[in-house]
């Protein structure tokens, strides 16, 4: 490992994440979406979450920021909240038709951005990078829990 903090995997991963986020924001803005909305939209679309707590876990965030995001998404016409039929203390979050209609375009622009970002990488290198990043994230999650 090097003593140059700006060449460490942590710093380089952070720079790459910010660059991806900027690119994604630029491409999603015309669709009326933000990059932070995507984990919530995908979790709702796929049926992997329906309550605020479940969405916070799916998006790997805390409850207060998720509550703020859901308020913005509701304001933007992307979600509706409905009483939970099994527990009146909480509500279920559902996608609106408008959100569902925008999702294919949103996913397409994000995938196109990934293709451009990986220009010059072989398929094997791109797959390897993805696998290494998954391992890195798992390691970081494990360290954060201790």
Coordinates of C-alpha atoms in Angstrom, one line a residue:
X1 CA 0.0 0.0 0.0
X2 CA 1.2 3.5 -0.6
X3 CA 1.6 6.5 1.7
X4 CA -0.1 8.7 -0.9
X5 CA -3.6 9.0 0.6
X6 CA -4.9 10.3 -2.7
X7 CA -4.0 7.0 -4.4
X8 CA -5.7 4.7 -1.8
X9 CA -8.7 2.6 -2.8
X10 CA -10.8 4.5 -0.3
X11 CA -10.1 7.9 -1.8
X12 CA -10.4 6.6 -5.4
X13 CA -13.6 4.8 -4.7
X14 CA -15.0 8.0 -3.2
X15 CA -14.0 10.0 -6.2
X16 CA -15.6 7.5 -8.5
X17 CA -18.8 7.4 -6.5
X18 CA -19.1 11.2 -6.6
X19 CA -18.4 11.2 -10.4
X20 CA -21.1 8.6 -10.9
X21 CA -23.5 10.5 -8.7
X22 CA -22.9 13.7 -10.7
X23 CA -23.4 12.0 -14.0
X24 CA -26.5 10.2 -12.8
X25 CA -28.0 13.4 -11.4
X26 CA -27.5 15.2 -14.7
X27 CA -29.2 12.3 -16.6
X28 CA -32.0 11.8 -14.2
X29 CA -33.0 15.4 -13.7
X30 CA -34.9 15.7 -17.0
X31 CA -37.0 12.7 -15.8
X32 CA -37.8 14.5 -12.6
X33 CA -35.8 12.0 -10.6
X34 CA -32.7 12.2 -8.3
X35 CA -30.1 9.5 -7.9
X36 CA -31.1 9.1 -4.2
X37 CA -34.6 8.1 -5.3
X38 CA -33.5 5.0 -7.3
X39 CA -33.0 2.6 -4.4
X40 CA -36.4 3.4 -3.1
X41 CA -38.1 3.2 -6.5
X42 CA -36.4 -0.1 -7.3
X43 CA -37.3 -1.6 -3.9
X44 CA -40.9 -0.6 -4.3
X45 CA -41.1 -1.8 -7.9
X46 CA -39.6 -5.2 -7.0
X47 CA -41.8 -5.6 -3.9
X48 CA -38.8 -5.7 -1.6
X49 CA -40.0 -3.0 0.7
X50 CA -43.3 -1.2 1.5
X51 CA -42.8 0.6 4.8
X52 CA -40.5 3.5 5.6
X53 CA -38.3 1.2 7.9
X54 CA -38.0 -1.4 5.1
X55 CA -37.1 1.3 2.6
X56 CA -34.5 2.7 4.9
X57 CA -32.9 -0.7 5.2
X58 CA -33.1 -1.3 1.4
X59 CA -31.5 2.1 0.7
X60 CA -28.9 1.7 3.4
X61 CA -29.9 4.9 5.2
X62 CA -31.3 6.0 8.5
X63 CA -35.0 6.7 9.2
X64 CA -34.9 10.5 9.4
X65 CA -33.3 11.0 5.9
X66 CA -35.6 8.4 4.5
X67 CA -38.6 10.3 5.9
X68 CA -37.4 13.5 4.3
X69 CA -36.8 11.7 0.9
X70 CA -40.3 10.1 1.0
X71 CA -41.8 13.5 1.7
X72 CA -40.0 14.9 -1.4
X73 CA -41.0 11.9 -3.5
X74 CA -44.6 12.3 -2.4
X75 CA -44.5 16.0 -3.3
X76 CA -43.0 15.1 -6.7
X77 CA -45.9 12.6 -7.4
X78 CA -43.7 9.5 -7.3
X79 CA -45.2 7.7 -4.3
X80 CA -48.4 7.5 -2.3
X81 CA -48.8 6.5 1.3
X82 CA -51.7 4.3 2.3
X83 CA -52.6 2.9 5.8
X84 CA -51.1 -0.5 6.4
X85 CA -54.1 -2.9 6.6
X86 CA -52.3 -5.1 9.2
X87 CA -51.0 -2.3 11.4
X88 CA -52.7 1.1 11.7
X89 CA -49.7 2.7 13.2
X90 CA -47.7 2.6 10.0
X91 CA -48.3 3.3 6.3
X92 CA -47.4 1.5 3.2
X93 CA -45.6 3.3 0.4
X94 CA -46.5 2.5 -3.2
X95 CA -45.3 3.8 -6.5
X96 CA -47.5 6.1 -8.6
X97 CA -48.1 5.3 -12.2
X98 CA -45.9 8.3 -13.1
X99 CA -43.0 6.8 -11.2
X100 CA -43.5 3.4 -12.8
X101 CA -43.6 5.0 -16.2
X102 CA -40.3 6.8 -15.7
X103 CA -38.4 3.8 -14.4
X104 CA -37.4 2.2 -17.7
X105 CA -35.9 5.5 -18.9
X106 CA -34.2 6.1 -15.6
X107 CA -32.6 2.6 -15.7
X108 CA -31.6 3.0 -19.3
X109 CA -29.8 6.3 -18.7
X110 CA -28.0 4.9 -15.7
X111 CA -26.9 1.8 -17.6
X112 CA -25.7 3.9 -20.5
X113 CA -23.6 5.9 -18.0
X114 CA -22.0 2.8 -16.7
X115 CA -21.2 1.7 -20.2
X116 CA -19.5 5.0 -20.9
X117 CA -17.6 4.9 -17.6
X118 CA -16.3 1.5 -18.3
X119 CA -15.1 2.4 -21.8
X120 CA -11.8 0.6 -22.4
X121 CA -12.5 -2.1 -19.9
X122 CA -12.9 -5.6 -21.1
X123 CA -16.1 -7.5 -20.0
X124 CA -13.9 -9.5 -17.7
X125 CA -12.4 -6.4 -16.1
X126 CA -15.8 -4.8 -15.7
X127 CA -17.2 -8.0 -14.0
X128 CA -14.0 -8.3 -11.9
X129 CA -14.3 -4.6 -10.8
X130 CA -18.0 -5.2 -9.8
X131 CA -17.1 -8.3 -7.8
X132 CA -14.2 -6.5 -6.0
X133 CA -16.5 -3.5 -5.2
X134 CA -19.1 -5.9 -3.7
X135 CA -16.4 -7.5 -1.5
X136 CA -15.2 -4.0 -0.5
X137 CA -18.7 -3.0 0.5
X138 CA -19.2 -6.2 2.5
X139 CA -15.9 -5.6 4.3
X140 CA -16.9 -2.0 5.1
X141 CA -20.4 -3.1 6.3
X142 CA -18.7 -5.7 8.6
X143 CA -16.2 -3.2 10.0
X144 CA -19.0 -0.6 10.6
X145 CA -20.9 -3.2 12.6
X146 CA -18.1 -3.8 15.1

